Coordinates of N, CA and C in Angstrom, one line a residue:
M1 N 5.5 -94.0 -7.7 CA 4.4 -93.1 -7.8 C 3.1 -93.9 -8.1
S2 N 2.1 -93.5 -7.3 CA 0.8 -94.2 -7.5 C 0.1 -93.8 -8.8
R3 N -0.7 -94.8 -9.2 CA -1.4 -94.6 -10.5 C -2.9 -94.3 -10.3
A4 N -3.5 -93.6 -11.2 CA -4.9 -93.3 -11.1 C -5.7 -94.6 -11.5
V5 N -7.0 -94.6 -11.2 CA -7.8 -95.8 -11.5 C -7.8 -96.1 -13.0
Q6 N -7.9 -95.1 -13.8 CA -7.9 -95.3 -15.3 C -6.6 -95.9 -15.8
T7 N -5.5 -95.5 -15.2 CA -4.2 -96.0 -15.6 C -4.1 -97.5 -15.2
V8 N -4.5 -97.8 -14.0 CA -4.5 -99.2 -13.6 C -5.4 -100.0 -14.5
L9 N -6.6 -99.5 -14.8 CA -7.5 -100.2 -15.7 C -6.9 -100.4 -17.1
Q10 N -6.3 -99.4 -17.7 CA -5.6 -99.6 -19.0 C -4.5 -100.7 -18.9
S11 N -3.8 -100.7 -17.8 CA -2.8 -101.7 -17.6 C -3.4 -103.1 -17.5
L12 N -4.5 -103.3 -16.8 CA -5.2 -104.6 -16.8 C -5.7 -105.0 -18.1
V13 N -6.3 -104.1 -18.9 CA -6.9 -104.4 -20.2 C -5.7 -104.8 -21.1
K14 N -4.6 -104.3 -21.0 CA -3.4 -104.7 -21.9 C -3.0 -106.1 -21.6
R15 N -3.3 -106.6 -20.4 CA -2.9 -108.0 -20.1 C -3.9 -109.0 -20.5
L16 N -5.1 -108.6 -21.1 CA -6.1 -109.5 -21.6 C -5.5 -110.2 -22.8
H17 N -6.0 -111.5 -22.9 CA -5.6 -112.2 -24.1 C -6.2 -111.6 -25.4
P18 N -5.5 -111.5 -26.5 CA -6.0 -111.0 -27.7 C -7.1 -111.9 -28.3
G19 N -8.0 -111.4 -29.0 CA -9.0 -112.2 -29.6 C -10.4 -111.5 -29.6
F20 N -11.3 -112.2 -30.3 CA -12.7 -111.6 -30.5 C -13.4 -111.5 -29.2
A21 N -13.4 -112.4 -28.3 CA -14.2 -112.5 -27.1 C -13.9 -111.3 -26.1
L22 N -12.6 -110.9 -26.0 CA -12.2 -109.9 -25.1 C -11.9 -108.5 -25.7
A23 N -12.0 -108.4 -27.0 CA -11.6 -107.2 -27.7 C -12.5 -106.0 -27.5
K24 N -13.8 -106.3 -27.3 CA -14.7 -105.2 -27.2 C -14.6 -104.4 -25.8
R25 N -14.4 -103.1 -25.9 CA -14.3 -102.3 -24.7 C -15.6 -101.7 -24.3
G26 N -15.7 -101.4 -22.9 CA -16.9 -100.8 -22.4 C -18.0 -101.8 -22.0
G27 N -17.7 -103.1 -22.0 CA -18.7 -104.1 -21.7 C -18.5 -104.6 -20.3
L28 N -18.9 -105.9 -20.1 CA -18.9 -106.5 -18.8 C -17.5 -106.7 -18.2
I29 N -16.6 -107.1 -19.1 CA -15.2 -107.3 -18.7 C -14.6 -106.0 -18.2
D30 N -14.8 -104.9 -18.9 CA -14.2 -103.7 -18.4 C -14.8 -103.3 -17.0
A31 N -16.1 -103.5 -16.8 CA -16.7 -103.2 -15.5 C -16.1 -104.0 -14.4
V32 N -15.9 -105.3 -14.7 CA -15.2 -106.2 -13.7 C -13.8 -105.7 -13.4
L33 N -13.1 -105.4 -14.5 CA -11.7 -104.9 -14.3 C -11.6 -103.6 -13.6
E34 N -12.6 -102.7 -13.8 CA -12.7 -101.4 -13.1 C -12.9 -101.6 -11.6
G35 N -13.7 -102.6 -11.3 CA -13.9 -103.0 -9.8 C -12.6 -103.5 -9.2
V36 N -11.7 -104.1 -10.0 CA -10.4 -104.6 -9.5 C -9.4 -103.4 -9.5
A37 N -9.5 -102.5 -10.4 CA -8.5 -101.4 -10.6 C -8.6 -100.4 -9.4
A38 N -9.8 -100.1 -9.0 CA -10.0 -99.1 -7.9 C -9.3 -99.5 -6.6
P39 N -9.4 -100.7 -6.1 CA -8.6 -101.1 -4.9 C -7.1 -101.1 -5.1
I40 N -6.7 -101.5 -6.3 CA -5.3 -101.4 -6.6 C -4.7 -100.0 -6.5
A41 N -5.5 -99.1 -7.1 CA -5.1 -97.6 -7.1 C -5.0 -97.1 -5.6
I42 N -6.0 -97.5 -4.8 CA -6.0 -97.1 -3.4 C -4.8 -97.7 -2.7
V43 N -4.5 -98.9 -2.9 CA -3.3 -99.6 -2.2 C -2.0 -98.9 -2.6
E44 N -1.9 -98.6 -3.9 CA -0.7 -97.9 -4.4 C -0.6 -96.5 -3.8
R45 N -1.7 -95.8 -3.7 CA -1.6 -94.4 -3.1 C -1.2 -94.5 -1.6
E46 N -1.8 -95.4 -0.9 CA -1.5 -95.6 0.5 C -0.1 -96.0 0.7
A47 N 0.4 -96.9 -0.1 CA 1.8 -97.4 0.0 C 2.8 -96.2 -0.3
E48 N 2.4 -95.3 -1.2 CA 3.2 -94.1 -1.5 C 3.2 -93.2 -0.3
E49 N 2.0 -93.0 0.4 CA 1.9 -92.2 1.6 C 2.8 -92.7 2.7
M50 N 2.8 -94.0 2.8 CA 3.6 -94.7 3.9 C 5.1 -94.5 3.7
M51 N 5.6 -94.1 2.6 CA 7.0 -93.9 2.4 C 7.5 -92.8 3.3
D52 N 6.6 -91.7 3.5 CA 7.0 -90.6 4.4 C 7.0 -91.1 5.9
E53 N 6.2 -92.1 6.2 CA 6.1 -92.6 7.5 C 7.2 -93.4 8.0
I54 N 8.2 -93.7 7.1 CA 9.3 -94.5 7.5 C 10.3 -93.7 8.4
D55 N 10.3 -92.4 8.2 CA 11.2 -91.6 8.9 C 10.4 -91.0 10.1
P56 N 10.9 -91.2 11.4 CA 10.2 -90.7 12.5 C 10.0 -89.2 12.5
R57 N 10.9 -88.4 11.8 CA 10.7 -87.0 11.7 C 9.5 -86.6 10.9
L58 N 9.0 -87.4 10.0 CA 7.9 -87.1 9.2 C 6.6 -87.9 9.5
A59 N 6.8 -88.9 10.4 CA 5.7 -89.8 10.7 C 4.6 -89.1 11.5
V60 N 3.4 -89.4 11.0 CA 2.2 -88.9 11.8 C 1.4 -90.1 12.1
R61 N 1.0 -90.9 11.1 CA 0.1 -92.1 11.4 C 0.9 -93.1 12.2
F62 N 2.2 -93.3 11.9 CA 3.0 -94.3 12.5 C 3.8 -93.9 13.7
L63 N 3.7 -92.6 14.1 CA 4.5 -92.1 15.3 C 4.1 -92.9 16.5
P64 N 2.8 -93.1 16.8 CA 2.6 -94.0 18.0 C 3.2 -95.3 17.9
D65 N 3.3 -95.9 16.7 CA 4.0 -97.2 16.6 C 5.5 -97.1 16.9
F66 N 6.1 -96.0 16.4 CA 7.6 -95.8 16.7 C 7.7 -95.7 18.2
E67 N 6.9 -94.9 18.9 CA 7.0 -94.7 20.3 C 6.7 -96.0 21.1
R68 N 5.8 -96.9 20.6 CA 5.5 -98.1 21.2 C 6.7 -99.1 21.1
V69 N 7.3 -99.1 19.9 CA 8.5 -100.0 19.7 C 9.7 -99.5 20.5
L70 N 9.9 -98.2 20.6 CA 11.0 -97.7 21.4 C 10.8 -97.9 22.9
G71 N 9.6 -98.1 23.3 CA 9.4 -98.3 24.8 C 9.3 -97.0 25.5
P72 N 9.1 -97.1 26.9 CA 9.0 -95.9 27.7 C 10.2 -95.0 27.5
D73 N 10.0 -93.7 27.6 CA 11.1 -92.8 27.5 C 12.0 -93.0 28.7
P74 N 13.3 -93.2 28.4 CA 14.3 -93.4 29.5 C 14.5 -92.3 30.4
C75 N 14.1 -91.1 30.0 CA 14.2 -89.9 30.9 C 12.9 -89.6 31.6
G76 N 11.9 -90.5 31.4 CA 10.6 -90.4 32.1 C 9.8 -89.3 31.7
R77 N 10.0 -88.7 30.5 CA 9.1 -87.6 30.0 C 7.8 -88.1 29.6
D78 N 6.8 -87.4 29.9 CA 5.4 -87.6 29.5 C 5.3 -87.1 28.1
L79 N 5.1 -87.9 27.1 CA 5.0 -87.4 25.7 C 3.7 -86.8 25.3
D80 N 2.6 -87.1 26.1 CA 1.3 -86.6 25.8 C 1.2 -85.1 25.6
P81 N 1.7 -84.3 26.5 CA 1.6 -82.8 26.4 C 2.5 -82.2 25.3
L82 N 3.5 -83.0 24.8 CA 4.4 -82.4 23.8 C 3.8 -82.2 22.5
S83 N 4.3 -81.3 21.7 CA 3.8 -81.1 20.3 C 4.2 -82.2 19.4
L84 N 3.5 -82.3 18.3 CA 3.9 -83.4 17.3 C 5.3 -83.3 16.9
D85 N 5.8 -82.0 16.7 CA 7.2 -81.8 16.3 C 8.2 -82.3 17.3
E86 N 7.9 -82.0 18.6 CA 8.8 -82.5 19.7 C 8.8 -84.0 19.8
R87 N 7.6 -84.6 19.7 CA 7.5 -86.1 19.7 C 8.3 -86.7 18.6
Q88 N 8.2 -86.1 17.4 CA 8.9 -86.6 16.2 C 10.4 -86.5 16.4
R89 N 10.9 -85.4 17.0 CA 12.3 -85.2 17.3 C 12.9 -86.2 18.2
I90 N 12.1 -86.5 19.3 CA 12.5 -87.4 20.3 C 12.6 -88.8 19.7
A91 N 11.5 -89.2 19.0 CA 11.5 -90.5 18.4 C 12.6 -90.7 17.4
Y92 N 12.9 -89.6 16.6 CA 14.0 -89.7 15.6 C 15.4 -89.9 16.4
Q93 N 15.6 -89.1 17.4 CA 16.8 -89.2 18.1 C 17.0 -90.6 18.7
R94 N 16.0 -91.2 19.3 CA 16.1 -92.5 19.9 C 16.2 -93.6 18.8
W95 N 15.5 -93.4 17.7 CA 15.5 -94.4 16.6 C 16.9 -94.5 15.9
T96 N 17.5 -93.3 15.8 CA 18.8 -93.3 15.1 C 20.0 -93.3 16.0
A97 N 19.8 -93.4 17.3 CA 21.0 -93.3 18.2 C 21.8 -94.5 18.0
A98 N 23.1 -94.3 17.6 CA 24.0 -95.4 17.3 C 25.0 -95.6 18.5
G99 N 24.9 -94.7 19.4 CA 25.8 -94.7 20.6 C 27.1 -94.0 20.3
G100 N 27.8 -93.6 21.3 CA 29.1 -92.9 21.2 C 29.3 -92.1 22.4
Q101 N 30.6 -91.8 22.6 CA 31.0 -91.0 23.8 C 31.7 -89.8 23.4
S102 N 32.0 -89.6 22.1 CA 32.8 -88.4 21.7 C 31.9 -87.1 21.9
L103 N 32.6 -86.0 21.9 CA 31.9 -84.7 22.1 C 31.1 -84.4 20.8
P104 N 31.6 -84.7 19.6 CA 30.7 -84.5 18.4 C 29.5 -85.3 18.5
Y105 N 29.5 -86.6 19.0 CA 28.3 -87.4 19.1 C 27.3 -86.7 20.1
L106 N 27.8 -86.3 21.2 CA 26.9 -85.6 22.2 C 26.3 -84.4 21.6
I107 N 27.1 -83.6 20.9 CA 26.5 -82.4 20.2 C 25.5 -82.8 19.2
S108 N 25.7 -83.9 18.5 CA 24.7 -84.3 17.4 C 23.4 -84.8 18.1
V109 N 23.5 -85.4 19.3 CA 22.3 -85.8 20.0 C 21.5 -84.6 20.3
A110 N 22.1 -83.6 20.8 CA 21.4 -82.3 21.1 C 20.8 -81.7 19.8
A111 N 21.5 -81.8 18.7 CA 21.1 -81.2 17.5 C 19.8 -82.0 17.0
K112 N 19.8 -83.3 17.1 CA 18.6 -84.1 16.7 C 17.4 -83.7 17.5
L113 N 17.6 -83.2 18.7 CA 16.5 -82.8 19.6 C 16.2 -81.3 19.4
G114 N 16.9 -80.7 18.4 CA 16.6 -79.3 18.1 C 17.3 -78.3 19.0
M115 N 18.4 -78.7 19.6 CA 19.1 -77.8 20.6 C 20.5 -77.6 20.2
R116 N 21.0 -76.4 20.3 CA 22.4 -76.1 20.0 C 23.2 -76.1 21.4
I117 N 24.3 -76.8 21.5 CA 25.1 -76.8 22.7 C 26.5 -76.7 22.3
E118 N 27.3 -76.3 23.3 CA 28.8 -76.3 23.2 C 29.3 -77.1 24.4
I119 N 30.4 -77.8 24.2 CA 31.0 -78.6 25.4 C 32.4 -78.2 25.5
E120 N 32.8 -77.9 26.8 CA 34.2 -77.6 27.1 C 34.7 -78.7 28.0
E121 N 36.0 -79.1 27.8 CA 36.6 -80.1 28.6 C 37.7 -79.4 29.4
Y122 N 38.0 -80.0 30.6 CA 39.1 -79.5 31.4 C 40.2 -80.5 31.5
W123 N 41.4 -80.1 31.6 CA 42.6 -81.0 31.8 C 43.4 -80.5 33.0
P124 N 43.9 -81.4 33.9 CA 44.6 -80.9 35.0 C 45.8 -80.1 34.6
S125 N 46.1 -79.1 35.5 CA 47.3 -78.3 35.2 C 48.6 -79.1 35.5
V126 N 49.6 -78.9 34.7 CA 50.8 -79.6 34.8 C 52.0 -78.6 34.9
A127 N 52.9 -78.8 35.8 CA 54.0 -77.8 35.9 C 54.8 -77.8 34.6
G128 N 55.1 -76.7 34.1 CA 55.9 -76.5 32.9 C 54.9 -76.4 31.7
G129 N 53.7 -76.7 31.9 CA 52.7 -76.5 30.8 C 51.8 -75.3 30.9
L130 N 52.0 -74.6 32.0 CA 51.1 -73.4 32.3 C 51.8 -72.1 31.9
E131 N 51.1 -71.1 31.6 CA 51.6 -69.8 31.4 C 51.0 -68.9 32.5
A132 N 51.6 -67.8 32.7 CA 51.2 -66.8 33.7 C 49.7 -66.4 33.5
G133 N 48.9 -66.4 34.5 CA 47.5 -66.0 34.4 C 46.6 -67.1 34.0
E134 N 47.1 -68.3 33.7 CA 46.1 -69.4 33.4 C 45.5 -69.9 34.6
E135 N 44.3 -70.4 34.5 CA 43.6 -71.0 35.6 C 44.2 -72.4 36.0
L136 N 44.3 -72.6 37.3 CA 44.7 -73.9 37.8 C 43.6 -74.9 37.8
V137 N 43.8 -76.1 37.2 CA 42.8 -77.1 37.2 C 43.3 -78.3 37.9
G138 N 42.5 -78.7 38.9 CA 43.0 -79.8 39.8 C 42.8 -81.2 39.2
D139 N 43.4 -82.2 39.8 CA 43.3 -83.6 39.4 C 41.8 -84.0 39.5
G140 N 41.4 -84.8 38.5 CA 40.1 -85.3 38.5 C 39.1 -84.4 37.6
E141 N 39.6 -83.2 37.3 CA 38.7 -82.3 36.5 C 38.6 -82.7 35.1
Q142 N 39.5 -83.7 34.6 CA 39.4 -84.1 33.3 C 38.1 -85.0 33.1
F143 N 37.5 -85.3 34.2 CA 36.2 -86.1 34.1 C 35.0 -85.2 34.1
V144 N 35.2 -83.9 34.2 CA 34.1 -83.0 34.2 C 34.1 -82.3 32.9
W145 N 32.9 -82.2 32.3 CA 32.8 -81.4 31.1 C 31.6 -80.4 31.2
L146 N 31.8 -79.2 30.7 CA 30.8 -78.2 30.8 C 30.0 -78.1 29.6
V147 N 28.7 -78.3 29.7 CA 27.8 -78.2 28.6 C 27.1 -76.8 28.6
K148 N 27.3 -76.0 27.6 CA 26.7 -74.7 27.5 C 25.5 -74.8 26.6
L149 N 24.4 -74.3 27.1 CA 23.2 -74.3 26.3 C 22.4 -73.0 26.5
A150 N 21.5 -72.7 25.6 CA 20.6 -71.5 25.8 C 19.7 -71.7 26.9
Q151 N 19.4 -70.6 27.6 CA 18.4 -70.6 28.7 C 17.1 -71.0 28.2
T152 N 16.4 -71.8 29.0 CA 15.0 -72.2 28.6 C 14.1 -71.2 29.2
E153 N 13.3 -71.5 30.2 CA 12.4 -70.5 30.7 C 12.7 -70.2 32.2
T154 N 12.7 -68.9 32.5 CA 13.0 -68.4 33.8 C 11.7 -67.8 34.4
I155 N 11.3 -68.3 35.6 CA 10.2 -67.7 36.3 C 10.7 -66.9 37.5
L156 N 10.4 -65.6 37.4 CA 10.9 -64.7 38.4 C 9.9 -64.4 39.5
F157 N 10.3 -64.1 40.7 CA 9.4 -63.7 41.8 C 8.8 -62.3 41.4
E158 N 7.5 -62.2 41.6 CA 6.8 -61.0 41.4 C 6.1 -60.5 42.7
A159 N 6.4 -59.3 43.1 CA 5.8 -58.8 44.3 C 4.3 -58.6 44.0
G160 N 3.5 -59.1 45.0 CA 2.0 -59.0 44.8 C 1.4 -60.3 44.2
A161 N 2.2 -61.0 43.4 CA 1.7 -62.2 42.8 C 2.2 -63.5 43.5
A162 N 3.3 -63.3 44.2 CA 3.9 -64.5 44.9 C 3.6 -64.3 46.4
E163 N 3.9 -65.4 47.2 CA 3.6 -65.3 48.6 C 5.0 -65.5 49.3
A164 N 4.9 -65.2 50.6 CA 6.1 -65.3 51.4 C 6.5 -66.8 51.4
G165 N 7.8 -67.0 51.3 CA 8.3 -68.4 51.2 C 8.5 -68.9 49.8
D166 N 8.0 -68.2 48.8 CA 8.2 -68.6 47.4 C 9.6 -68.3 47.0
P167 N 10.2 -69.1 46.1 CA 11.5 -68.9 45.7 C 11.6 -67.6 44.9
L168 N 12.7 -66.9 44.9 CA 12.9 -65.6 44.2 C 12.9 -65.9 42.7
G169 N 13.1 -67.1 42.3 CA 13.1 -67.4 40.8 C 13.3 -68.9 40.6
R170 N 12.9 -69.3 39.4 CA 13.1 -70.7 39.1 C 13.5 -70.8 37.7
L171 N 14.3 -71.8 37.4 CA 14.8 -72.0 36.0 C 14.2 -73.4 35.6
I172 N 13.5 -73.4 34.5 CA 13.0 -74.6 33.9 C 14.2 -75.3 33.2
L173 N 14.5 -76.5 33.7 CA 15.7 -77.2 33.1 C 15.3 -77.8 31.8
S174 N 16.3 -77.9 30.9 CA 16.2 -78.5 29.6 C 16.1 -80.0 29.6
G175 N 15.3 -80.6 28.7 CA 15.3 -82.0 28.6 C 16.6 -82.7 28.2
I176 N 17.5 -81.9 27.6 CA 18.7 -82.4 27.1 C 19.6 -82.9 28.3
E177 N 19.4 -82.3 29.5 CA 20.2 -82.7 30.6 C 20.1 -84.2 30.9
C178 N 18.9 -84.7 30.9 CA 18.7 -86.2 31.1 C 19.3 -87.0 30.0
E179 N 19.1 -86.6 28.8 CA 19.7 -87.3 27.7 C 21.2 -87.5 27.8
L180 N 21.9 -86.3 28.0 CA 23.3 -86.4 28.1 C 23.8 -87.1 29.3
R181 N 23.2 -86.9 30.5 CA 23.6 -87.7 31.7 C 23.5 -89.2 31.4
R182 N 22.4 -89.6 30.7 CA 22.1 -91.0 30.5 C 23.2 -91.6 29.6
I183 N 23.7 -90.9 28.6 CA 24.6 -91.5 27.7 C 26.1 -91.2 28.0
A184 N 26.3 -90.4 29.0 CA 27.7 -90.0 29.3 C 28.4 -91.2 30.0
H185 N 29.7 -91.3 29.9 CA 30.5 -92.3 30.6 C 30.2 -92.3 32.1
S186 N 30.2 -93.4 32.7 CA 29.8 -93.4 34.1 C 30.8 -92.7 35.0
H187 N 32.1 -92.5 34.6 CA 33.1 -91.8 35.4 C 33.1 -90.3 35.1
T188 N 32.3 -89.8 34.2 CA 32.3 -88.4 33.9 C 31.2 -87.7 34.6
V189 N 31.3 -86.4 34.7 CA 30.3 -85.5 35.4 C 30.0 -84.4 34.4
P190 N 28.9 -84.4 33.8 CA 28.5 -83.3 32.9 C 27.9 -82.2 33.8
V191 N 28.3 -81.0 33.6 CA 27.8 -79.8 34.3 C 27.2 -78.9 33.3
F192 N 26.0 -78.4 33.6 CA 25.2 -77.6 32.6 C 25.2 -76.2 33.0
S193 N 25.4 -75.3 32.0 CA 25.5 -73.9 32.2 C 24.5 -73.3 31.1
Y194 N 23.5 -72.6 31.6 CA 22.5 -72.0 30.7 C 23.0 -70.6 30.3
T195 N 24.1 -70.5 29.6 CA 24.7 -69.2 29.3 C 24.9 -69.0 27.8
L196 N 24.5 -69.9 27.0 CA 24.7 -69.8 25.6 C 23.7 -68.9 25.0
E197 N 24.1 -68.0 24.1 CA 23.2 -67.1 23.5 C 22.4 -67.8 22.5
E198 N 21.1 -67.5 22.3 CA 20.2 -68.1 21.3 C 20.8 -67.8 19.9
A199 N 20.7 -68.8 19.0 CA 21.1 -68.5 17.7 C 20.2 -67.5 17.0
A200 N 20.7 -66.6 16.3 CA 19.9 -65.6 15.6 C 19.3 -66.1 14.4

């Protein structure tokens, strides 16, 4: 915890040698020590403020430094139009990424970016292991996993506002797609489904 100028001054006065020459308060020595105490108090206050800047989720002054050290975004996102909160989340996710291929790790990556996802895995059907009515899953499907996430933004065709040849609708894809494709095993195929209901 940082100290006020008066507290720093009192601390400096206590360190003076005892005796007649330095015992009088309010004189030249105190004025000199007060000139030393003010910068010490400023340094202590700024050091205390920098403690919050250690975590990319809270960093404001040092966020550009985190982004510089992390290098260009591997997904090619332009960070300039993003909000401070979004930039902090991305920096935190990249700063703390320890690596991993498990489903809980992939879900935690999405959570660090502020997104809730669910992942389903498929396993090939085996004779003797199926029950009536179960879906058949072919060989190779164990390398496909379905990522369910909430729908982002949908832009629908509007009569009178759109022109001939315009698509009937567009779905704005989530930034998590690039992140998960980038860290997934090379032999796996993540498939994204925007069908998850928003958390209430």
